[in-house]
XYZ file of C-alpha atoms in Angstrom:
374
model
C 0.000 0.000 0.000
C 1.155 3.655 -0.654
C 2.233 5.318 2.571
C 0.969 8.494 1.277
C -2.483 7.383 0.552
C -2.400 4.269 3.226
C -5.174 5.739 6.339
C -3.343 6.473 9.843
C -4.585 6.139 13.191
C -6.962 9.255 12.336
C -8.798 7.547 9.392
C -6.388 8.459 6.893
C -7.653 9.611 3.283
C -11.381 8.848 3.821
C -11.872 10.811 7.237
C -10.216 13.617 6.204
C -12.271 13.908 2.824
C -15.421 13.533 5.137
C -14.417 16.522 7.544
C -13.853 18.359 4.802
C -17.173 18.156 3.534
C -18.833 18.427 6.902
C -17.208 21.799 7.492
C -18.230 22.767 4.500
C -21.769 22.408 4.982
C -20.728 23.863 8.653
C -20.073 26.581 6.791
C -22.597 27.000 4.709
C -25.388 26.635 7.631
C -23.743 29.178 9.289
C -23.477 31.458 6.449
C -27.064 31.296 6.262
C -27.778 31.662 9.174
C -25.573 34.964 9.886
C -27.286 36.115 7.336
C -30.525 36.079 8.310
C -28.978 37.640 11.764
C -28.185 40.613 10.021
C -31.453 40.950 8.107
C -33.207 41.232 11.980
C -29.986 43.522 13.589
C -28.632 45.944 10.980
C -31.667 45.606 7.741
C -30.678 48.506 6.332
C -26.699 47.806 6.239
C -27.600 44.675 4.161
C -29.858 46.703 1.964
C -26.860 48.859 0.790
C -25.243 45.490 -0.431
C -27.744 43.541 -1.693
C -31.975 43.679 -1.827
C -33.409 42.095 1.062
C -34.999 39.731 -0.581
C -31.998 38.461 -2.449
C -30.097 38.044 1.154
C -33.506 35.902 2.013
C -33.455 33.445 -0.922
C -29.626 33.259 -0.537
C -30.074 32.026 3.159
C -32.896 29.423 2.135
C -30.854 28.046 -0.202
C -27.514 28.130 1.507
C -29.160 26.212 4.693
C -30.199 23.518 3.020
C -27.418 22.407 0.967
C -24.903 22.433 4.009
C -27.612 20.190 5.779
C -27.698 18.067 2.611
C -23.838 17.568 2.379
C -23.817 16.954 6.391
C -26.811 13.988 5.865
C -24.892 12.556 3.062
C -21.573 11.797 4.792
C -23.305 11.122 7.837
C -24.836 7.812 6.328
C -21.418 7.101 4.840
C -19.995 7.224 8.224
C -22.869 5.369 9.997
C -21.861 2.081 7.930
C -17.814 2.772 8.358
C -18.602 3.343 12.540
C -19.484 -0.282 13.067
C -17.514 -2.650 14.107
C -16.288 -5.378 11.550
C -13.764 -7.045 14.396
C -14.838 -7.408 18.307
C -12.543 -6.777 21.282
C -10.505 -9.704 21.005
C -9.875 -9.039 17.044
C -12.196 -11.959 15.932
C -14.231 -11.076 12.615
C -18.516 -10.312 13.589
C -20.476 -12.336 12.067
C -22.708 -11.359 9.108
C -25.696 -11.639 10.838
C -24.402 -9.237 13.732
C -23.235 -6.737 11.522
C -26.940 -6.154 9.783
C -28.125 -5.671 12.993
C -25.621 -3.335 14.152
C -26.270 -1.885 10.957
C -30.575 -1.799 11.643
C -28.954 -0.500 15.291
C -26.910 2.585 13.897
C -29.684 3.647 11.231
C -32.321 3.827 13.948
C -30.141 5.678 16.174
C -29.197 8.140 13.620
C -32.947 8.711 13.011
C -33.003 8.950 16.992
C -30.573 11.703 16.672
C -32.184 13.865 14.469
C -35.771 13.461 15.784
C -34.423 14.004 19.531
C -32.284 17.274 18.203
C -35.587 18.335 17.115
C -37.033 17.853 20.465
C -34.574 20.561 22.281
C -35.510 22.576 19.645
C -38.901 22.199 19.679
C -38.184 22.645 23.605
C -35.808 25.760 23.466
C -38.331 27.274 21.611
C -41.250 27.080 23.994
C -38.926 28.742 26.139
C -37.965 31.479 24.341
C -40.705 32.237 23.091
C -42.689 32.667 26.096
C -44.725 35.646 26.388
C -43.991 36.438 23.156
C -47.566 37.763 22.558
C -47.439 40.354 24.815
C -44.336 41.926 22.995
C -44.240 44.392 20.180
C -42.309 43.916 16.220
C -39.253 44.982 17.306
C -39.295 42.684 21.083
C -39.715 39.723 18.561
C -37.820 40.724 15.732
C -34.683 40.384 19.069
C -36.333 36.932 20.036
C -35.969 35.740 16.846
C -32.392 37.324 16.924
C -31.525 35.716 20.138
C -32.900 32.472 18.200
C -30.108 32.902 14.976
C -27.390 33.224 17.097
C -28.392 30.376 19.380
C -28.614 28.276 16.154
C -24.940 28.974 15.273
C -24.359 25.895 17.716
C -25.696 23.730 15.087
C -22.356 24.008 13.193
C -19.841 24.262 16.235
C -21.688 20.830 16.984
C -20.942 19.111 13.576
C -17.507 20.106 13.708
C -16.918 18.853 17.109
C -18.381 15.397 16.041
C -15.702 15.001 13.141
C -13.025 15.890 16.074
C -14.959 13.193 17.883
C -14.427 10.509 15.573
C -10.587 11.337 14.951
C -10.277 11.413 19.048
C -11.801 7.903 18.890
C -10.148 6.534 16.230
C -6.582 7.526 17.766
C -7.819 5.690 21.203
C -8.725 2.416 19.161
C -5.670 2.555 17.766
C -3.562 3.080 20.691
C -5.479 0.720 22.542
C -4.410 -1.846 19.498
C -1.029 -0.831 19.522
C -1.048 -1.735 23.350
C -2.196 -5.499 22.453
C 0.799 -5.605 20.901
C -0.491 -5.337 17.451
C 1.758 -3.746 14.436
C 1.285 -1.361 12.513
C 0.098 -2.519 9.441
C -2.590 -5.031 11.182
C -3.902 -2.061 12.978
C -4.408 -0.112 9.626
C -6.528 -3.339 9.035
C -8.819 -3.147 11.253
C -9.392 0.549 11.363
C -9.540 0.905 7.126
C -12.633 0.165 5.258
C -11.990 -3.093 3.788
C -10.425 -2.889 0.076
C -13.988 -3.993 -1.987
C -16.208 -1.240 -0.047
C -13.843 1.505 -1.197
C -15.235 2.976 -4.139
C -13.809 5.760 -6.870
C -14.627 8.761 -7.121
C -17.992 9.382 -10.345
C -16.828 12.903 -10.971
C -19.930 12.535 -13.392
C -22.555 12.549 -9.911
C -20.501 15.371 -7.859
C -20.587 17.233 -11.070
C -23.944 16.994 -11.404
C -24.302 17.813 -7.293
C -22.750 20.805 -8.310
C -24.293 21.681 -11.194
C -27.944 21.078 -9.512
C -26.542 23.341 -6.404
C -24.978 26.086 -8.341
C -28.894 25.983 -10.791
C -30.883 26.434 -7.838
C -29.051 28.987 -6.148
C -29.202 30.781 -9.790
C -32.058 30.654 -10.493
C -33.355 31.367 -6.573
C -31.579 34.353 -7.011
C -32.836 35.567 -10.282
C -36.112 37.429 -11.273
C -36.741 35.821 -14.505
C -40.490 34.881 -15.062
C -41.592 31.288 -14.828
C -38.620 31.013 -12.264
C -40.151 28.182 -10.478
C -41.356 26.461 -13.399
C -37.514 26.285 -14.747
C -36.580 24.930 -11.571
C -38.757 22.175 -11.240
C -38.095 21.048 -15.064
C -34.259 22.019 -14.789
C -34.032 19.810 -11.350
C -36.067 17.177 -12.950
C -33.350 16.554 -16.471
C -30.198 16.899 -13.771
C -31.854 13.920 -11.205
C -32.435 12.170 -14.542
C -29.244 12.186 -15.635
C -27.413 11.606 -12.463
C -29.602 8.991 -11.802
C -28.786 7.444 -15.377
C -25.275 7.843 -14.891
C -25.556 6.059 -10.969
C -27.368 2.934 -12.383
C -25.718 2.681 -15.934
C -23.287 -0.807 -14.476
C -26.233 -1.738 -12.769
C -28.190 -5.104 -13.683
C -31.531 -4.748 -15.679
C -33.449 -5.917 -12.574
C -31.951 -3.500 -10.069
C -32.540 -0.633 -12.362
C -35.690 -1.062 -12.878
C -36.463 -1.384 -9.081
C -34.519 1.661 -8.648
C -36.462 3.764 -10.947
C -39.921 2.276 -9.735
C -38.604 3.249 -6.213
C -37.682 6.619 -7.546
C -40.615 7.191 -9.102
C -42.794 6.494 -5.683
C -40.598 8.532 -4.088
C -40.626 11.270 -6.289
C -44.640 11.044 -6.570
C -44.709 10.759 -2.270
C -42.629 14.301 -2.224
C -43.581 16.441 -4.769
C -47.234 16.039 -3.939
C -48.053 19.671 -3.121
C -48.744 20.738 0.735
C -49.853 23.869 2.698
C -46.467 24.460 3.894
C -45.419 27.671 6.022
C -48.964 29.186 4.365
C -50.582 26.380 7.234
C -48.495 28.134 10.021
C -49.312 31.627 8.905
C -52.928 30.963 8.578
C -53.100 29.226 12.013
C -51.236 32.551 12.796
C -53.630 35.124 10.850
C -56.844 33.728 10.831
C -56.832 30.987 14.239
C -54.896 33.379 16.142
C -52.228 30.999 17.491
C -48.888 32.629 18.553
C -45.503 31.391 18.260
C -45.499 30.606 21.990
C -48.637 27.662 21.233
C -46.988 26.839 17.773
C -43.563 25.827 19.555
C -45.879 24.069 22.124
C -47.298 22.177 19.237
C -43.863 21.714 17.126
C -42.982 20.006 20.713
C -45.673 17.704 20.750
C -44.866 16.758 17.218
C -41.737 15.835 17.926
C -42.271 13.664 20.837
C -45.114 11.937 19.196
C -42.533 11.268 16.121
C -39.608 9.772 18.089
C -42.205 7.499 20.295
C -43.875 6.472 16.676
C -40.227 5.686 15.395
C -39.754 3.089 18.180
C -43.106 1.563 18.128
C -43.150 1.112 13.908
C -39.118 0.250 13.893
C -40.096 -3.661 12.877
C -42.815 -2.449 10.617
C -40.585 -0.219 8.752
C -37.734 -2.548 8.342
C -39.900 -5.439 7.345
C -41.738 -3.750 4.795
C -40.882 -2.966 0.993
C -40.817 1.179 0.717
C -43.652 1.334 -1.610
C -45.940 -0.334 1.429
C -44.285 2.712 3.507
C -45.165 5.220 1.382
C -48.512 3.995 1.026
C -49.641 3.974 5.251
C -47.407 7.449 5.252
C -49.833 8.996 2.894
C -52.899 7.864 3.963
C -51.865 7.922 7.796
C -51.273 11.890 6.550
C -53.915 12.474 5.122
C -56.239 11.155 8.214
C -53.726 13.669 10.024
C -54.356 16.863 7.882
C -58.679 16.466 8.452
C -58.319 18.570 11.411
C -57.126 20.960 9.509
C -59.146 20.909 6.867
C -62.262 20.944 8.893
C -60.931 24.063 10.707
C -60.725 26.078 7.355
C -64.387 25.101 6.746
C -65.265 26.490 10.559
C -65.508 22.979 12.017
C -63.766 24.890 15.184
C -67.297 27.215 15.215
C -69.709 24.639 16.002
C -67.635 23.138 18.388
C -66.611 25.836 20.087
C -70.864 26.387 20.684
C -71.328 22.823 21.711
C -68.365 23.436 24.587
C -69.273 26.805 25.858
C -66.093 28.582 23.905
C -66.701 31.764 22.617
C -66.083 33.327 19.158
C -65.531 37.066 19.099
C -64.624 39.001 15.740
C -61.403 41.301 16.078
C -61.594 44.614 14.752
C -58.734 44.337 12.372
C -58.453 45.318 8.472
C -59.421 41.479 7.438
C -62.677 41.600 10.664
C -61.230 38.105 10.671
C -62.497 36.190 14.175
C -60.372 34.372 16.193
C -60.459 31.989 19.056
C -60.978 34.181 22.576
C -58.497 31.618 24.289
C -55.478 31.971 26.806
C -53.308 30.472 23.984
C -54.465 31.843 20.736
C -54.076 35.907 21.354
C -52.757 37.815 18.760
C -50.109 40.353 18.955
């Protein structure tokens, strides 16, 4: 093996490539984020540079694509951090290793539902008593909220110090078993037929697809959204041509079938933030109730991940995307019989009131504890 290219104690070639990508998107979540800082603390300073607007779209855009390069090396690294060799350097059996495998997916799910959860939770704090406050008393929670967030990226760095700290302690506690060096680079490299070369043809295409959206995010042509949707649509085509072109006839097609139910499962149009502002606008719910809610949500999600685990590892993903959509749609009624005033003849079956608010839409709104408006 080359030395220059063999992996050291610290992971070697593979690691490093990984932290580089995860401070990357470290960076970009925090660009986005800083941004959006200085939108709420100094508006008119970022006016002089660019419109306000433009800053906005550049943040939404930014935020997402750090997350997405995080999420990708993340599931790299949740197959590379189990163990192929136990503590007295026999090889795990096949059968342990998928369920290690099962183990480490469900964790990582566990992970990003339970960071949810302190969110959900930091926000119910912070934004407590927020509807007593005026614009700019919120415009400095939400301020106080950006900068918090900036931990997000300190964290993600700190895990890829993490796993170098913990690689350098398996291999010095190797080294004290009396192990050389070369049968310690063994057991802490991938093994030779799961390292794979570099398709320049899919991380140009990344690229491409990246450097498109933020284009045309940024641009005021007409039919902007229209463009993005077909333009996204011929570059996931071609990647995904290029990704299953040594691929058997039988695993592409199951590929593309799972594609397409995919594809069909996420582009189905929702409400979106327009749910939030209405429940906002026309319910009168505040941010304080809404983190409340986003709270609930995500407790309710991490108890429904360990209760369906089995189901959703002993199903096919078409199956899954099947319950998910109906399960949502059962979901969503509530909802949807608010927007009709379902709300108004329940509220005079329980002895609520409804009271109109003189405001320029006369729109009425629930008279409760937790639904004032500002």
């Amino acid at each position: 093996m080359d030395a220059e290219n063999a992996p050291g104690p610290l992971g070697g070639p593979d690691l490093a490539a990984q932290g580089r990508l995860i401070y990357l998107g470290a960076a970009l979540i925090a660009a986005s984020l800083l941004i959006m800082s200085g939108l709420l603390s100094s508006p008119a300073a970022m006016r002089e540079v660019l419109p306000a607007e433009t800053w906005y779209v550049l943040a939404a855009l930014l935020s997402p694509i750090g997350y997405v390069l995080q999420d990708t090396v993340a599931d790299a690294m949740t197959v590379e951090a189990v163990a192929r060799y136990d503590e007295q350097g026999k090889p795990v059996s096949e059968e342990q290793l998928r369920l290690a495998h099962t183990t480490m997916q469900t964790l990582g799910r566990v992970a990003i539902i339970g960071g949810s959860l302190l969110v959900a939770a930091a926000n119910v704090y912070l934004f407590s008593g927020v509807e007593s406050l005026d614009a700019a008393q919120k415009a400095a929670v939400y301020l106080n909220i950006y900068h918090l967030a900036l931990v997000i990226p300190v964290v993600s760095v700190l895990g890829v110090l993490l796993a170098a700290f913990l690689r350098y302690r398996e291999a010095r506690r190797l080294a004290a078993q009396g192990l050389e060096f070369d049968e310690i680079e063994r057991r802490l490299a991938r093994p030779a037929e799961e390292i794979t070369e570099v398709n320049w043809w899919i991380l140009g295409g990344g690229l491409g697809f990246c450097v498109f959206s933020v284009a045309m995010g940024l641009s005021k042509l007409p039919l902007s959204e229209e463009i993005v949707f077909a333009g996204s649509l011929v570059i996931v085509l071609f990647l995904m041509a290029r990704l299953t072109a040594d691929l058997s006839p039988r695993s592409r097609h199951a590929l593309f079938g799972i594609a397409a139910v995919i594809f069909a499962f996420r582009a189905t149009p929702s409400a979106g933030a327009g749910s939030t502002w209405w429940m906002i606008d026309v319910l009168g719910f505040d941010q304080s109730f809404l983190s409340k809610l986003s709270l609930l949500t995500s407790a309710l999600t991490l108890f429904g991940m360990f209760v369906f685990r089995r189901f959703m590892a002993e199903r096919p993903i078409t199956y899954i995307v099947a319950f998910l959509t109906i399960v949502g749609t059962v979901l969503f009624l509530p909802n949807l019989a608010m927007y009709y005033g379902f709300h108004e003849w329940t509220a005079a079956h329980t002895g609520a009131w409804w009271t109109p608010v003189s405001s320029p839409s006369s729109t009425p709104r629930w008279n409760r504890p937790w639904a004032r408006y500002p």
